[in-house]
C-alpha positions as semicolon CSV with decimal commas, in nm:
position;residue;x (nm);y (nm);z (nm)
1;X;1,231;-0,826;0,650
2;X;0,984;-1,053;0,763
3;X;0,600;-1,013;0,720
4;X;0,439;-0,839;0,976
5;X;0,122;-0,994;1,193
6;X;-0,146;-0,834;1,021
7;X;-0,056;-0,925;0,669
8;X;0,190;-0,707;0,516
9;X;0,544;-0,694;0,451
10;X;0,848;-0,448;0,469
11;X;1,115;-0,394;0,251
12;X;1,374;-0,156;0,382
13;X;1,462;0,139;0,183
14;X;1,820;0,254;0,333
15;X;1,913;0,044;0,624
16;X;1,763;0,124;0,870
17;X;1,587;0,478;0,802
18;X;1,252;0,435;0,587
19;X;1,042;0,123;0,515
20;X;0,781;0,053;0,249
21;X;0,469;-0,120;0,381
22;X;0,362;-0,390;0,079
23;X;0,021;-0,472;0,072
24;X;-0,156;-0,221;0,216
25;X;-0,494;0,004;0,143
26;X;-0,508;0,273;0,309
27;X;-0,836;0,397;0,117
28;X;-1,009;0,113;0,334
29;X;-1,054;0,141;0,711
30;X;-0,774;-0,029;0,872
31;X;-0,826;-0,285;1,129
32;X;-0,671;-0,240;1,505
33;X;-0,393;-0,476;1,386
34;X;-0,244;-0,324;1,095
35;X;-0,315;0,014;1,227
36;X;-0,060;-0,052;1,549
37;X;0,184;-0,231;1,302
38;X;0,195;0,078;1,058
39;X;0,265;0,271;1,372
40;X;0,535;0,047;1,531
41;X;0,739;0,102;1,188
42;X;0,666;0,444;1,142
43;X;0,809;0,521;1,506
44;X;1,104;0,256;1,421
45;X;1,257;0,330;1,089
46;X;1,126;0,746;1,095
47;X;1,001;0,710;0,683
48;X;0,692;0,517;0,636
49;X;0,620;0,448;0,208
50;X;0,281;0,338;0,094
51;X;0,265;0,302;-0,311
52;X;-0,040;0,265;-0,556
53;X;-0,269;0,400;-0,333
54;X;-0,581;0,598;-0,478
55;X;-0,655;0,816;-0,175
56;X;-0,987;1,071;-0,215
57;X;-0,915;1,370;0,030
58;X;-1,171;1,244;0,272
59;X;-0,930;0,923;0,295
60;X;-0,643;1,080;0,351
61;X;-0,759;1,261;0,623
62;X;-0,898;0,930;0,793
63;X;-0,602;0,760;0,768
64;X;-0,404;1,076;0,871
65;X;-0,599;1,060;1,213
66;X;-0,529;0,681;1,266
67;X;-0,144;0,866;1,392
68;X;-0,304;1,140;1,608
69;X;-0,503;1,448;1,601
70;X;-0,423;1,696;1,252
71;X;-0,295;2,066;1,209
72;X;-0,497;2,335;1,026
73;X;-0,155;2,535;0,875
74;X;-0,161;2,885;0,926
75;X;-0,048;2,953;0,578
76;X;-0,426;2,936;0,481
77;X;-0,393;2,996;0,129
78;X;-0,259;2,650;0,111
79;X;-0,551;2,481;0,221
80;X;-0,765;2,231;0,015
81;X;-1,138;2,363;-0,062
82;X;-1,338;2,195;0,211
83;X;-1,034;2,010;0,383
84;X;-0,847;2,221;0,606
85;X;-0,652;1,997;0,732
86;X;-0,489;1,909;0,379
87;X;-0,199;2,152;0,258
88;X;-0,177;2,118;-0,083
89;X;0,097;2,218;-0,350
90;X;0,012;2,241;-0,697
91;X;0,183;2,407;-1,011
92;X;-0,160;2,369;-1,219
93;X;-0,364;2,728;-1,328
94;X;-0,696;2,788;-1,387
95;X;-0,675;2,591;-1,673
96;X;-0,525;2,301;-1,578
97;X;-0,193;2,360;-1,735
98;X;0,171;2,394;-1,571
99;X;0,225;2,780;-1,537
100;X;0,562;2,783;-1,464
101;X;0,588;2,876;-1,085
102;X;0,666;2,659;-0,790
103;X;0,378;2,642;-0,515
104;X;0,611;2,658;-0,252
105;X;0,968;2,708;-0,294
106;X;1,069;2,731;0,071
107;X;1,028;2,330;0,028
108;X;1,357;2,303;-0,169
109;X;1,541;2,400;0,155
110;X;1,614;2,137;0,433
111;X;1,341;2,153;0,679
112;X;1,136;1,972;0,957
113;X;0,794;2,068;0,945
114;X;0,597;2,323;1,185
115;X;0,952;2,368;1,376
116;X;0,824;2,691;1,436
117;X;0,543;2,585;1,620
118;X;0,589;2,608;2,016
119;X;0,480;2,219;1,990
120;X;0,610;2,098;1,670
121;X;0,491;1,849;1,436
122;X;0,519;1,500;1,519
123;X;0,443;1,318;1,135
124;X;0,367;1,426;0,782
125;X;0,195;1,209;0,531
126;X;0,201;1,332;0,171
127;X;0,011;1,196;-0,123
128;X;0,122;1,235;-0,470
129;X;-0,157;1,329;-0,723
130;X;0,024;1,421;-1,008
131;X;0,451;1,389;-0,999
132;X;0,665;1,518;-1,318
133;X;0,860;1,243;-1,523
134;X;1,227;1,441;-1,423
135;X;1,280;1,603;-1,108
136;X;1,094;1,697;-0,811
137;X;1,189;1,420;-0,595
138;X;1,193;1,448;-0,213
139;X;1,520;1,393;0,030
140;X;1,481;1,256;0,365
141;X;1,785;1,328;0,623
142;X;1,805;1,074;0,938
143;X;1,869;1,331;1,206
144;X;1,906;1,057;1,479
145;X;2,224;0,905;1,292
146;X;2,335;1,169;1,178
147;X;2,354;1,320;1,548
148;X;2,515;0,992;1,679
149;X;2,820;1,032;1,447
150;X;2,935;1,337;1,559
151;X;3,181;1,317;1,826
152;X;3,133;1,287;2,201
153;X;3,277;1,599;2,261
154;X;3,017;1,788;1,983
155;X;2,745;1,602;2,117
156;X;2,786;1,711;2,446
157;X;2,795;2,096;2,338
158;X;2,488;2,089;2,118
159;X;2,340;1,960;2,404
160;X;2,389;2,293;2,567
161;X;2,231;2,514;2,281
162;X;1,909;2,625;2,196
163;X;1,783;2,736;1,832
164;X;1,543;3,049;1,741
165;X;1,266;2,909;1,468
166;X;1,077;3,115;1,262
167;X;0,837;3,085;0,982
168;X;0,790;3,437;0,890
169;X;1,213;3,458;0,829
170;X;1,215;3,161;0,630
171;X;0,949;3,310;0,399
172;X;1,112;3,583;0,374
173;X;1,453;3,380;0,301
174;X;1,249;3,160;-0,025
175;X;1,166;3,471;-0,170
176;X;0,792;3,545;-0,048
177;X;0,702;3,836;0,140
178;X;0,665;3,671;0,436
179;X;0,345;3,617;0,659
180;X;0,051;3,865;0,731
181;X;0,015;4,001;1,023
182;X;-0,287;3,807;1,130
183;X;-0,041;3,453;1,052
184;X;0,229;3,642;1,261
185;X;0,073;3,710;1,589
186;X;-0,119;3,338;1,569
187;X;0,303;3,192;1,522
188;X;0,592;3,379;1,668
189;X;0,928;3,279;1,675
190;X;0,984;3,030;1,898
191;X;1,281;2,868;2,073
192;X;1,358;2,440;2,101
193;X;1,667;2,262;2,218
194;X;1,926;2,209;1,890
195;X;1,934;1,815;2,029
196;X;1,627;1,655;2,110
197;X;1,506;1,331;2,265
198;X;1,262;1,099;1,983
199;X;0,999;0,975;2,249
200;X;0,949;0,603;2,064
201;X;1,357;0,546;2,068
202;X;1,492;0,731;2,349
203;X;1,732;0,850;2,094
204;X;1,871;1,128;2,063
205;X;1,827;1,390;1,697
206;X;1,962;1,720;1,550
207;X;1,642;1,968;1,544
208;X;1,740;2,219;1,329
209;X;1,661;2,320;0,930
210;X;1,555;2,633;0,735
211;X;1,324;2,717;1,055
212;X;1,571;2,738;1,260
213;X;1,737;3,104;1,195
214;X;1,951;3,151;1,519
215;X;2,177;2,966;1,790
216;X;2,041;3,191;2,104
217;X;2,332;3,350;2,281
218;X;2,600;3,349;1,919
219;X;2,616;3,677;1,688
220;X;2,469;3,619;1,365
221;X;2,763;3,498;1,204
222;X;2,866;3,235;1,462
223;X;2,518;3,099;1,448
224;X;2,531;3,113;1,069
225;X;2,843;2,933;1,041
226;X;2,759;2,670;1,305
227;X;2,384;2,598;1,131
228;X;2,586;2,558;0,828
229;X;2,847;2,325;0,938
230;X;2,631;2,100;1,148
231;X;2,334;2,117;0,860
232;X;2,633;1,981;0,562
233;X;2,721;1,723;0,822
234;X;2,318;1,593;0,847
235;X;2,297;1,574;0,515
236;X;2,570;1,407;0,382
237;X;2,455;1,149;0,143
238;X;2,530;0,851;0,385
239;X;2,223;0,996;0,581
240;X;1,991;1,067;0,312
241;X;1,708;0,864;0,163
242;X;1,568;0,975;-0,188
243;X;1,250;0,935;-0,222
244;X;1,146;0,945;-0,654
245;X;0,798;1,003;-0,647
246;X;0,541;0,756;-0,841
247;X;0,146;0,894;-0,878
248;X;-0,062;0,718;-0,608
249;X;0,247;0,705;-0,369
250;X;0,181;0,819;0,036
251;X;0,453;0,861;0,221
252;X;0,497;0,948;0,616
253;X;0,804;1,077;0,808
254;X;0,886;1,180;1,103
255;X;0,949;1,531;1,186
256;X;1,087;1,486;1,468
257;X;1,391;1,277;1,411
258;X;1,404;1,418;1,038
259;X;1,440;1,657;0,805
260;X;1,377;1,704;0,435
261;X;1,359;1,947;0,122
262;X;1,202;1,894;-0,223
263;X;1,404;1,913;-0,587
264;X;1,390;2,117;-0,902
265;X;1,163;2,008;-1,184
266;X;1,063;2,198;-1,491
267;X;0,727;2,426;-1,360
268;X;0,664;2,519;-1,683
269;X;0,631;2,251;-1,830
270;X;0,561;1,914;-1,639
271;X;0,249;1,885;-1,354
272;X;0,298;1,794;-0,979
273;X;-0,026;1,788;-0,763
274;X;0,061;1,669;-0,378
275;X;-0,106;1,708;-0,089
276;X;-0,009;1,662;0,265
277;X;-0,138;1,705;0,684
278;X;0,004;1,701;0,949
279;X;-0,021;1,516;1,273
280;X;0,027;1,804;1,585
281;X;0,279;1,689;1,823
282;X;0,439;1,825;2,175
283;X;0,666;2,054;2,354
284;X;0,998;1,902;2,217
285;X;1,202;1,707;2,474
286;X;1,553;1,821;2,544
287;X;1,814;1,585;2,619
């Protein structure tokens, strides 16, 4: 690809879906012109890949907000000593070792972050601290072409449907015991169309993942079967962008035109320090 007006390059990562910017500091305020540039290839290729970055907290929230206003999760535990905006997942103990449990294992599961919000997510950036040497990679799935192979016929009945999402079930489903009370009432379950409209494209996406636990008018095992079929067709590695993890890397996706999950790597023994925010979006547009 060609270099960009304000100084950097991109190198595609898997055709179309995901770019890396080259050249790039986002510890330093960016100007107006490389600001709107990052943006206009976020909102084009849906994965946005910044490497050797050394980005304090305070940084990473500044150059979170250049994409909109942030989140404050409602799984508070997460939340970064004096940055609430920053989520952050880390297998470390009190004494700085690996102790052997995952932070968050609902993130191995294929997902599109704050689905379960009644306006979802638009981005995620998330900064690797500290990545293991095997494992723990993150997979991207482009939802958008994924959606456009399916035949005309499919297309036009997902059109039709509308998904239950809900957090406190997809706890529940990793293994955790779920959300307080207090997390509950502030997020319900919620309901979104199963296609949605990506406002920069006018293209249409699959919105669906671990969030979403129901197809609203199926029994339970019509909706289970039908998540599962259309979820194995998303994700089919012609769709998928793997993403091996370097220290210093940021990297920014789209929810809303993507989903992703997290792999295995040995807890016990190997570190991995990330943290992420996320930008707040809108009511989801149906097609």
């Amino acid at each position: 690809m060609k270099a960009s007006r304000p100084g950097f390059a991109l190198r595609a990562l898997n055709g179309e879906f995901g770019v890396e910017a080259l050249g790039v500091d986002a510890a330093v305020p960016l100007d107006g012109n490389t600001a709107a540039a990052l943006r206009t290839a976020f909102e084009r290729h849906r994965i946005l890949v910044l490497r050797d970055q050394t980005l304090a907290p305070a940084a990473h929230v500044a150059v979170s907000r250049l994409f909109g206003e942030l989140e404050i999760h409602v799984l508070d535990q997460y939340h970064k000593a004096q940055y609430p905006e920053i989520f952050e997942l880390s297998n470390l103990g009190p004494d700085g070792r690996p102790n052997a449990e995952h932070p968050d294992r609902g993130t191995l599961f294929w997902h599109t972050d704050a689905s379960w919000q009644a306006e979802p997510a638009l981005a995620t950036l998330l900064y690797a601290e500290q990545v293991p040497a095997n494992g723990g990679h993150t997979l991207f799935a482009d939802m958008i072409g994924a959606y456009e192979a399916f035949g005309a016929a499919e297309r036009a009945h997902f059109a039709q449907l509308r998904v239950r999402h809900d957090l406190h079930v997809s706890r529940l489903k990793a293994g955790y015991a779920g959300m307080t009370a207090a997390q509950r009432e502030q997020r319900p379950p919620v309901e979104h169309p199963l296609v949605r409209v990506h406002p920069p494209s006018g293209r249409r996406a699959i919105y669906l993942g671990s969030h979403g636990q129901e197809i609203i008018g199926f029994t339970d095992l019509q909706s289970r079967g039908l998540i599962e079929r259309i979820m194995n067709h998303c994700t089919e590695p012609r769709f998928v962008y793997d993403h091996a993890w370097r220290a210093g890397d940021l990297v920014m996706w789209d929810n809303r035109a993507t989903v992703h999950r997290g792999t295995e790597y040995d807890t016990a023994l190997e570190a991995r320090v990330v943290r992420r925010t996320v930008v707040k979006g809108e009511a989801v547009i149906a097609c």
